[in-house]
CSV table of C-alpha atoms in Angstrom, one decimal:
chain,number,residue,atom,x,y,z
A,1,UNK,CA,-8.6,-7.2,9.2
A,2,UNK,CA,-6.7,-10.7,10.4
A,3,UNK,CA,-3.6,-11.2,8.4
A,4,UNK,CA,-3.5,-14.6,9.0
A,5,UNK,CA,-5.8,-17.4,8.9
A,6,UNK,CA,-6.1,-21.1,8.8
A,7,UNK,CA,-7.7,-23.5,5.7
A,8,UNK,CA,-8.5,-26.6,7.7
A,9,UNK,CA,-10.2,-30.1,6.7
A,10,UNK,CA,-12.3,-32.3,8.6
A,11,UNK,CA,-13.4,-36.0,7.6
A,12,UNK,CA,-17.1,-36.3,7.3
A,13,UNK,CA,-16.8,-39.7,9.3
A,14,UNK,CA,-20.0,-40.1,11.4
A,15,UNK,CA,-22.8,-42.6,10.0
A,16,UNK,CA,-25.4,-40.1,8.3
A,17,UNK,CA,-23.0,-37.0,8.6
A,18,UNK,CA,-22.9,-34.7,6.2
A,19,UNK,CA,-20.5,-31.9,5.5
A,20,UNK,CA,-23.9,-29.1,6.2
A,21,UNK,CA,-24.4,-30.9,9.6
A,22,UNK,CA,-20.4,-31.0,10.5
A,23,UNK,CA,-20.6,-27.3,9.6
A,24,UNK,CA,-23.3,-26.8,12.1
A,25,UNK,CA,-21.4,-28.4,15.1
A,26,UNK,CA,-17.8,-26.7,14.1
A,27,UNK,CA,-20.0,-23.5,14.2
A,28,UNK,CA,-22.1,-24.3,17.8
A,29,UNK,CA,-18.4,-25.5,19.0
A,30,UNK,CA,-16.7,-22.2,18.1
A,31,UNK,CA,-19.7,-20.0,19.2
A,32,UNK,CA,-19.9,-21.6,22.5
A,33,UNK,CA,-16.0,-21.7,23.6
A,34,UNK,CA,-14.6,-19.4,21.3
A,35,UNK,CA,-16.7,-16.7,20.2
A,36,UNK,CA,-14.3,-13.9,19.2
A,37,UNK,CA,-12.7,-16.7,16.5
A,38,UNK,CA,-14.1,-16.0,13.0
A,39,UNK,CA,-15.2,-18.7,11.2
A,40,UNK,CA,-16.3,-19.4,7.6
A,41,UNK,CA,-17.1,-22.2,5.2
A,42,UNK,CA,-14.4,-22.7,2.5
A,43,UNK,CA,-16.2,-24.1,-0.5
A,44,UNK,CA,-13.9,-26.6,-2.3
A,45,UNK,CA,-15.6,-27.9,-5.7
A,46,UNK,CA,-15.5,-31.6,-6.7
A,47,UNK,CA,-12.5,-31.6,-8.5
A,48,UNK,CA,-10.9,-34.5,-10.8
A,49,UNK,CA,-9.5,-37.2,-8.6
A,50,UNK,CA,-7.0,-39.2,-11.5
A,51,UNK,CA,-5.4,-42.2,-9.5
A,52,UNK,CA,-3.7,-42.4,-6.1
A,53,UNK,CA,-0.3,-42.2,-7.5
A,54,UNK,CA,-1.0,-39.3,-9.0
A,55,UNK,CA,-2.4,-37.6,-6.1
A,56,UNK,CA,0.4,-38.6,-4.3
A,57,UNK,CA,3.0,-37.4,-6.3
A,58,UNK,CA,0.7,-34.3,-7.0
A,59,UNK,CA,1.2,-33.5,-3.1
A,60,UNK,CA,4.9,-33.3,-2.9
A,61,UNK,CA,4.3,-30.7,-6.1
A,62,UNK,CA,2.0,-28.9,-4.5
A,63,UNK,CA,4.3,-27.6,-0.9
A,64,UNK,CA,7.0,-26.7,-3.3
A,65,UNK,CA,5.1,-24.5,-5.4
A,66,UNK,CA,2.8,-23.3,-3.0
A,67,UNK,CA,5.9,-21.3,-1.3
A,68,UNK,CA,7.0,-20.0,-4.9
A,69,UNK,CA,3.4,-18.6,-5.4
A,70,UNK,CA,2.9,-17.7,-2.0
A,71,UNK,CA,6.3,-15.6,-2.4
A,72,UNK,CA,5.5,-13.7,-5.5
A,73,UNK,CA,2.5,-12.2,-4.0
A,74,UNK,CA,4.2,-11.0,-0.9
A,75,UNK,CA,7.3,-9.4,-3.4
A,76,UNK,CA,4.3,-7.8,-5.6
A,77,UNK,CA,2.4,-6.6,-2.3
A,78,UNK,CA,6.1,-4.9,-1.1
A,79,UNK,CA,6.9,-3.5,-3.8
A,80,UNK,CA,3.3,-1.6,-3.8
A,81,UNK,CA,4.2,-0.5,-0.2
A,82,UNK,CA,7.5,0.8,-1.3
A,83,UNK,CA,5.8,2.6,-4.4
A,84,UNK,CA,2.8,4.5,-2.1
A,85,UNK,CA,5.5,5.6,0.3
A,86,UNK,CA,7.9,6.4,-2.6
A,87,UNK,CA,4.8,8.7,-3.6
A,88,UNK,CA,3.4,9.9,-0.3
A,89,UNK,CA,0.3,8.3,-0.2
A,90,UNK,CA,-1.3,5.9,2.2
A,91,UNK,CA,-1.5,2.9,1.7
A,92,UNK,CA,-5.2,1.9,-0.1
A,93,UNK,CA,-6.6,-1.8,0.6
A,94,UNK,CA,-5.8,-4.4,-2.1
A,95,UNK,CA,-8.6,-5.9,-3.8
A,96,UNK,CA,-9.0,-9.3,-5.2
A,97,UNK,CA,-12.0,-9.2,-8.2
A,98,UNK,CA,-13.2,-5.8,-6.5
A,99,UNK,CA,-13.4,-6.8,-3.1
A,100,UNK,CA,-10.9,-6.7,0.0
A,101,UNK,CA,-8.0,-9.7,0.2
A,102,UNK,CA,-9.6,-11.0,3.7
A,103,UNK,CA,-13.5,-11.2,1.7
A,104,UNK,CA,-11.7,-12.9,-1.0
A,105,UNK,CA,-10.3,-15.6,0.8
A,106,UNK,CA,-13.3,-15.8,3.5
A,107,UNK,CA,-16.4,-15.8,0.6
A,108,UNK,CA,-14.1,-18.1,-2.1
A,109,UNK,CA,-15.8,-19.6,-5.0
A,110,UNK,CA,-13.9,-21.3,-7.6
A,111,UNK,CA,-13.5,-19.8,-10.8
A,112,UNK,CA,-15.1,-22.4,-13.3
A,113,UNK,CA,-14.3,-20.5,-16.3
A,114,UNK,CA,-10.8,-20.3,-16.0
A,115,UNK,CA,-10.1,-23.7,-14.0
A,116,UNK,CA,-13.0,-26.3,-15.8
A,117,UNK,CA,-12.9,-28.6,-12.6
A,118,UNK,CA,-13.3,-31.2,-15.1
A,119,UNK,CA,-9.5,-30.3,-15.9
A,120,UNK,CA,-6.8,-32.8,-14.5
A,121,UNK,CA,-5.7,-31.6,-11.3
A,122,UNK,CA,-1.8,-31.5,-12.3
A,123,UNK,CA,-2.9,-29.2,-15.7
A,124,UNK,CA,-4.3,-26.6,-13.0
A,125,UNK,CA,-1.9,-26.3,-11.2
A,126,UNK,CA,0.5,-25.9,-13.9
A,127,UNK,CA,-1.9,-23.4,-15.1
A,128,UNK,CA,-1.3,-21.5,-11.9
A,129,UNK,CA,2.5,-21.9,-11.7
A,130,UNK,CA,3.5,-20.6,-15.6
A,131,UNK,CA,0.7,-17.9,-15.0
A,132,UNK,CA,2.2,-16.5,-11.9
A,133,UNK,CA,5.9,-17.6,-13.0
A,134,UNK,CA,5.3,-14.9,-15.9
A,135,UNK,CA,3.7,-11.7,-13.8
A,136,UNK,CA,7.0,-12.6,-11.7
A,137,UNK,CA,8.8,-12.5,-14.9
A,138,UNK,CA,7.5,-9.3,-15.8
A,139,UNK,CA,7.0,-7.2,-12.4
A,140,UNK,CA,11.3,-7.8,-12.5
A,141,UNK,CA,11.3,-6.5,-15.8
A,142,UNK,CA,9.5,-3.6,-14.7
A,143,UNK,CA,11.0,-3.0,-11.6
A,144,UNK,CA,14.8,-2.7,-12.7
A,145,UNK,CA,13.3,0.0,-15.7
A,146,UNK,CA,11.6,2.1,-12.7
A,147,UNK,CA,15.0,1.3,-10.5
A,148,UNK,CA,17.4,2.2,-13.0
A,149,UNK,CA,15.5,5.8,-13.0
A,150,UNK,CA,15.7,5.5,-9.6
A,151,UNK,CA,19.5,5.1,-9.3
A,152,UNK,CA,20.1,7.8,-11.9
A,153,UNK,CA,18.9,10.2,-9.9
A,154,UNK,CA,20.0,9.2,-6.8
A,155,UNK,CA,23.6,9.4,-8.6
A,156,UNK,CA,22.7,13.0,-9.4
A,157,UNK,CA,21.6,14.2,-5.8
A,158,UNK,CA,24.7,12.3,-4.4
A,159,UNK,CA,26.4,14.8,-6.7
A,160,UNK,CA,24.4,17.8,-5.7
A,161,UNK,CA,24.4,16.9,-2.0
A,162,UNK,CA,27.7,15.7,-0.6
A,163,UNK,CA,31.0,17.3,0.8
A,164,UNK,CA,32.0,20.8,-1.3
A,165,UNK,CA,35.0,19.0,-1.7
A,166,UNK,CA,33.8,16.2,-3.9
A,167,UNK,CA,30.1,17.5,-5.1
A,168,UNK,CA,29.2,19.4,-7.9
A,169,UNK,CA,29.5,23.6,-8.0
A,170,UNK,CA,27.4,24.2,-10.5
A,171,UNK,CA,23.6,24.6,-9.4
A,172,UNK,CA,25.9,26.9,-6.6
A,173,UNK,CA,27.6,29.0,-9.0
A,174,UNK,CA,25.6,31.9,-10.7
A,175,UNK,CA,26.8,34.0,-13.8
A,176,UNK,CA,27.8,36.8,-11.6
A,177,UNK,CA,30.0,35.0,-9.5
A,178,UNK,CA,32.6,35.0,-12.2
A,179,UNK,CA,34.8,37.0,-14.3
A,180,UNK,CA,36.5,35.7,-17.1
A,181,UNK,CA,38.2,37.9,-19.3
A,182,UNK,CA,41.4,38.1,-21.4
A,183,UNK,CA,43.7,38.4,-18.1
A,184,UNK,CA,41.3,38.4,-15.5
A,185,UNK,CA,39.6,34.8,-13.4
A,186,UNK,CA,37.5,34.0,-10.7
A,187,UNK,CA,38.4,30.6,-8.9
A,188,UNK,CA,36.3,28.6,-6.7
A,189,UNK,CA,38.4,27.7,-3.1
A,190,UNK,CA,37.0,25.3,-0.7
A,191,UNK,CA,37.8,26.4,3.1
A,192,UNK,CA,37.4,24.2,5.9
A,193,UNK,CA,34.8,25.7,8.2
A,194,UNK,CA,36.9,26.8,11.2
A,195,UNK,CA,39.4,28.6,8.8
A,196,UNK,CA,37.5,31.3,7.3
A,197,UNK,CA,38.9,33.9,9.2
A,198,UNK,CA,42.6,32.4,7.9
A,199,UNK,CA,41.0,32.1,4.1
A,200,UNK,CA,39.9,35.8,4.3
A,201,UNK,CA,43.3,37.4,5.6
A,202,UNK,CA,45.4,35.5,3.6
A,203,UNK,CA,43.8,34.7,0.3
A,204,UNK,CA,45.9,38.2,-1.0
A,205,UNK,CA,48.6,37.4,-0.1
A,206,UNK,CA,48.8,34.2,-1.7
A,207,UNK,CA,49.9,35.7,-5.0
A,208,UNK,CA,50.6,39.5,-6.2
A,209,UNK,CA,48.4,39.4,-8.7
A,210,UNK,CA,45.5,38.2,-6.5
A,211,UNK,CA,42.6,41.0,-7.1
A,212,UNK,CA,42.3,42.7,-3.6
A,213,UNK,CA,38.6,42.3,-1.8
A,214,UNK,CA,37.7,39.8,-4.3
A,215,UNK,CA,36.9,37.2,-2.6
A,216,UNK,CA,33.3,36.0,-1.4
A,217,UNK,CA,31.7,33.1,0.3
A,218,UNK,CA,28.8,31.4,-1.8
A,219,UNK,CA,27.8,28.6,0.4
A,220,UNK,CA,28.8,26.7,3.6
A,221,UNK,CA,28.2,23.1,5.0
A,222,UNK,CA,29.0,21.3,8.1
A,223,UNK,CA,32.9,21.0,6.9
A,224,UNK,CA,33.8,23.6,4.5
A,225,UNK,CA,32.9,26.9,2.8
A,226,UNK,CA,32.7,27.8,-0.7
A,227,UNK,CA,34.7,31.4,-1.7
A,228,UNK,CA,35.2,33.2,-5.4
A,229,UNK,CA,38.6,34.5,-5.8
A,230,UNK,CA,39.9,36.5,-8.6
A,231,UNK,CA,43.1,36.8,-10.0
A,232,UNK,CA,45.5,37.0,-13.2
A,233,UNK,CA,45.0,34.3,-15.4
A,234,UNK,CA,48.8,33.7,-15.6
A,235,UNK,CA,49.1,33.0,-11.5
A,236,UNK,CA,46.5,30.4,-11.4
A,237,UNK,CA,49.0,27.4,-10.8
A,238,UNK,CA,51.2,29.2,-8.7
A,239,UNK,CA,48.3,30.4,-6.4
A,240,UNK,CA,46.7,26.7,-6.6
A,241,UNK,CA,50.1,25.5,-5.1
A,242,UNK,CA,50.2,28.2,-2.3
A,243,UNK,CA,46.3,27.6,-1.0
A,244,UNK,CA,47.2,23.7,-0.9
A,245,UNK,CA,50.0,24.4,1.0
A,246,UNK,CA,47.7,26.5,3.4
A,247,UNK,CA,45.4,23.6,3.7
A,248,UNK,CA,42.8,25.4,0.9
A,249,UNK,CA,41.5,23.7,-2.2
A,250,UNK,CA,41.0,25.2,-5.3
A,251,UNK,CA,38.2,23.0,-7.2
A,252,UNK,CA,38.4,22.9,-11.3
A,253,UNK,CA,35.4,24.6,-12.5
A,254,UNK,CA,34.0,26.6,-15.9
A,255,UNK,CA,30.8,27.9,-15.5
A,256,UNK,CA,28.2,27.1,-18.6
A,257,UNK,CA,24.5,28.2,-19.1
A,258,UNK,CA,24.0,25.8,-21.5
A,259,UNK,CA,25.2,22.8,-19.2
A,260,UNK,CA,22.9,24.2,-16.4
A,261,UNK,CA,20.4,24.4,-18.3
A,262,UNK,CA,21.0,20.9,-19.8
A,263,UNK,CA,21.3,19.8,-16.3
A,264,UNK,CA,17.8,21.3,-15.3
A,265,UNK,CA,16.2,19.8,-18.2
A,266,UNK,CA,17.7,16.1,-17.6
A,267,UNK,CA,16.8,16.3,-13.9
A,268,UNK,CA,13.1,17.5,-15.1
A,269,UNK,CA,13.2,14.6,-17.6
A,270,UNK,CA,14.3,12.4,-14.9
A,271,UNK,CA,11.7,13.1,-12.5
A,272,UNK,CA,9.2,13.0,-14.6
A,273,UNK,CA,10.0,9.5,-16.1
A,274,UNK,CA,10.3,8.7,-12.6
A,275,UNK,CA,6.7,9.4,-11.4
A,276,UNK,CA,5.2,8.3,-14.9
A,277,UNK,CA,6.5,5.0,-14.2
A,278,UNK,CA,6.0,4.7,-10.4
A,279,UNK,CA,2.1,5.6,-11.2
A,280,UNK,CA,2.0,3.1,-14.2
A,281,UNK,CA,4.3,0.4,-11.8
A,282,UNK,CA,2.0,0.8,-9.3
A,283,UNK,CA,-1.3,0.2,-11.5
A,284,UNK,CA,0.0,-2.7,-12.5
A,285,UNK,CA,1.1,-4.5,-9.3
A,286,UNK,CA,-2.6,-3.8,-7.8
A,287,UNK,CA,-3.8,-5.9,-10.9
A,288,UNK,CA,-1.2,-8.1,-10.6
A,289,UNK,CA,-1.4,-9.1,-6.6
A,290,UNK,CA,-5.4,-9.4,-7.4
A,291,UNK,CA,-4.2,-12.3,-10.2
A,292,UNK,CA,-1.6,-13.8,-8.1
A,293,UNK,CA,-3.8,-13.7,-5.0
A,294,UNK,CA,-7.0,-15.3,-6.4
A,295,UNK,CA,-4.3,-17.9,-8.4
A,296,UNK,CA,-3.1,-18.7,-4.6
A,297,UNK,CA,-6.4,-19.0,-3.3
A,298,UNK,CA,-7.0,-21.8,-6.0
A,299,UNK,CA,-3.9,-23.4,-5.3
A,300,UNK,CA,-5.0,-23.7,-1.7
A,301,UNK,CA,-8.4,-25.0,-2.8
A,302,UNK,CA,-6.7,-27.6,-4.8
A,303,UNK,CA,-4.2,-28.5,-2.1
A,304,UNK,CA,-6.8,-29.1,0.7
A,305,UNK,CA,-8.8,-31.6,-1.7
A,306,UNK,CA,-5.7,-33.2,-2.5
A,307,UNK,CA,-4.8,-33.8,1.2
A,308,UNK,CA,-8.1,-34.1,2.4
A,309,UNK,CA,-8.4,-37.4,-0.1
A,310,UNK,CA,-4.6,-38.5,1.2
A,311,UNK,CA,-5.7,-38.3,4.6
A,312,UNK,CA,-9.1,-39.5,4.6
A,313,UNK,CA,-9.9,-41.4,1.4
A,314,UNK,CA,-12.3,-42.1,-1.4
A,315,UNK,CA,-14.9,-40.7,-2.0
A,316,UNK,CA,-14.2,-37.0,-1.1
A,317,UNK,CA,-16.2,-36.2,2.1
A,318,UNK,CA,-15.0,-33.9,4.2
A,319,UNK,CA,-16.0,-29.8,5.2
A,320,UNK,CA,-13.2,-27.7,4.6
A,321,UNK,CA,-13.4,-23.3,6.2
A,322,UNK,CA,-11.2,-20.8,7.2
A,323,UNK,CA,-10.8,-19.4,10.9
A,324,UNK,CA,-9.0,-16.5,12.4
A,325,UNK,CA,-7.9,-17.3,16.0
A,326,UNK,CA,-6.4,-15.0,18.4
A,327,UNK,CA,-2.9,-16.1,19.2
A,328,UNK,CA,-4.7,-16.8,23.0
A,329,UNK,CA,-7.5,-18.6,21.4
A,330,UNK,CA,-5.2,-21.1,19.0
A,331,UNK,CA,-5.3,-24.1,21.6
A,332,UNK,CA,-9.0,-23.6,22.3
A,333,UNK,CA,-9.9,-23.8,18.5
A,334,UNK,CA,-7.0,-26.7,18.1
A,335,UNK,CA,-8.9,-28.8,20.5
A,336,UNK,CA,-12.2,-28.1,19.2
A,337,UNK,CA,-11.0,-28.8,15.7
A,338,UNK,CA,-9.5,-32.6,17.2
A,339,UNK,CA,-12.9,-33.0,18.8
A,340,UNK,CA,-14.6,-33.1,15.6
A,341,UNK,CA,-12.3,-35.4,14.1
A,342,UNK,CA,-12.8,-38.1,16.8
A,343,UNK,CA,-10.4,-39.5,19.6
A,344,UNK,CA,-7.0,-38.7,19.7
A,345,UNK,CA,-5.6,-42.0,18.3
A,346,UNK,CA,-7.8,-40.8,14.9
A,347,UNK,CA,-6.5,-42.7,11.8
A,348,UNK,CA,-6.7,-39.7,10.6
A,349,UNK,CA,-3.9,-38.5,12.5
A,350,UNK,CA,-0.9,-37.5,10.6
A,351,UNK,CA,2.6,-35.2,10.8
A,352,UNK,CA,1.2,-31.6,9.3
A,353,UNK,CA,4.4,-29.5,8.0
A,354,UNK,CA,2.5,-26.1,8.4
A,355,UNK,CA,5.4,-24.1,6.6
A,356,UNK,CA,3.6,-25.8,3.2
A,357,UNK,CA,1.4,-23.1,2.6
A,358,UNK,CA,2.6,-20.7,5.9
A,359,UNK,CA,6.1,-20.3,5.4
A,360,UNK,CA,6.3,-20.3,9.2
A,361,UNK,CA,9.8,-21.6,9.6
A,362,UNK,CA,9.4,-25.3,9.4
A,363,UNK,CA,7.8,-26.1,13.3
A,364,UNK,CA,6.2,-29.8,12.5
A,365,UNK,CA,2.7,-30.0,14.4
A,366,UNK,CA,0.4,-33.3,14.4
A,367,UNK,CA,-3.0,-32.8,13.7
A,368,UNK,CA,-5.6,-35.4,12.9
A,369,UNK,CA,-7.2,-33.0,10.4
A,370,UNK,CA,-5.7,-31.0,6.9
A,371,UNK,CA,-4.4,-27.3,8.3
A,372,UNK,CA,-2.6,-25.3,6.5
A,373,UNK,CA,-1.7,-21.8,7.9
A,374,UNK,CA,-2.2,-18.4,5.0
A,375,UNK,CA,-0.3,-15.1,5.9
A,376,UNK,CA,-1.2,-12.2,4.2
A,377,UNK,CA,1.7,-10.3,4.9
């Protein structure tokens, strides 16, 4: 599938032409010097004209908002990317009305039901702008509900996953570990890697009322170890102050079943909040690109009859398609597409600002035809 395609217009200017016969010399022309470029017919209803002034100022409107609409379907088309991988699945082909983007835009008929083309043209695209300026509205809404999930537990792993020195003991820890009694506890000590051998012939001799052999390592990472030590409850901050001074931290800790299992069940919780609202996220933004999509697609429709009036005048009569070029066979097809529009000193000829509908980066090309440039991604 091409992700990017032009919308061009040509001016139906030869005595007798129609747009049916122009169609069948833009297709001969492409066929015979370049037959890898897809072509097809881009069927733009008679819309409502209104008055010149209108159209004009209709026009400025219309570049603006094209780039605001044209925006919110590539955020809504991300963020499905971001959700698939989030869940490890491939990515699935997005549909417009049941059918694949590229169909949608190459096969386009305008939807009469929901823009009467008796409608004035400013009233449709206002249509289109509130009606995609709320799905933005609410895909924001619903993002930061599924990111704020998100960030709590990413919090929690941070805190399950860094340094010994800084992360949470307790999914480490296991009731057996420790001893707790009326003059008996177990500490937890954090030893740099490369002094275990110190930790384990010293760690007695820290205190005299440091239970011999008591010691035991309960998990290692790429800086430090994690030991049990047991001792008089009355020595604890004299022995605390000794293991600093040997370069040995003693962490705070008080083992509690019910806060590990309050943990387990907020994590569970968590995760499963998480994935509930990734899958119901991610139903929604397929319906939603579908809406925004065909909402651009009408936008475009509207923008070439604008332009195509602008450029060639009253009454409308011009054949408007969609082609896919090769970057290699862009010239070709830009020549053929001048051809057909006359000389090179056309009075049709006019500055284009392709970033209108592209978003390209704001090159400025001359072309004595309407072109605008889509990108699907």
């Amino acid at each position: 599938m091409a992700t990017r395609y032009w919308i061009v217009s040509l001016p139906v200017q030869s005595p007798g032409a129609t747009a049916s016969s122009l169609w069948s010399r833009l297709q001969d022309s492409i066929s015979r010097h370049s037959f890898d470029t897809p072509l097809y017919r881009f069927n733009v209803p008679d819309l409502r004209v209104g008055t010149f002034d209108s159209l004009l100022a209709l026009s400025d409107d219309l570049v603006k908002s094209n780039v605001f609409v044209e925006g919110v379907s590539h955020k809504i088309r991300r963020q499905i990317e971001d959700l698939e991988r989030a869940g490890g699945v491939e990515s699935g082909t997005l549909t417009v009305d049941g059918v694949p983007v590229d169909t949608y835009l190459t096969r386009f008929v305008w939807d009469e039901g929901k823009y009467p083309t008796m409608s004035p043209l400013k009233e449709i695209v206002g249509s289109i702008q509130s009606q995609v300026a709320k799905i933005e509205d609410d895909m924001k809404v619903r993002a930061a509900e599924y990111n704020n999930v998100r960030s709590q537990l990413s919090a929690i792993n941070r805190k399950q996953s860094g340094s010994l020195a800084v992360r949470d003991l307790s999914n480490l820890v296991k009731p057996e570990d420790m001893i707790t009694s009326e003059h008996l506890v177990t500490l937890l000590a954090i030893v740099p890697k490369y002094s275990q051998k110190d930790w384990l012939s010293s760690y007695e001799t820290l205190d005299t009322f440091v239970v011999p052999r008591s010691s035991k390592k309960l998990y290692e990472d790429n800086e430090y170890a994690l030991y049990t030590v047991t001792l008089f409850a009355k020595v604890v901050d004299n022995f605390k102050v000794r293991a600093r001074e040997k370069g040995f931290q003693v962490r705070d800790f008080e083992y509690s079943s019910e806060a590990q299992e309050s943990w387990k069940q907020e994590m569970e919780k968590l995760l499963q909040d998480q994935e509930a609202m990734r899958t119901t996220l991610l139903q929604w933004c397929y319906a939603s690109y579908s809406e925004v999509f065909s909402s651009w697609m009408h936008f475009c429709a509207v923008r070439v009859f604008v332009e195509s009036i602008l450029r060639y005048g009253l009454p409308p009569s011009f054949l408007s398609a969609v082609l896919a070029p090769s970057t290699k066979s862009e010239k070709k097809v830009r020549s053929i597409l001048e051809e057909l529009c006359g000389n090179a000193h056309s009075l049709y000829w006019k500055s284009e600002d392709d970033v209108g509908i592209a978003g390209l980066g704001g090159e400025t090309e001359a072309h004595p035809y309407v072109s605008f440039t889509i990108n699907f991604v």
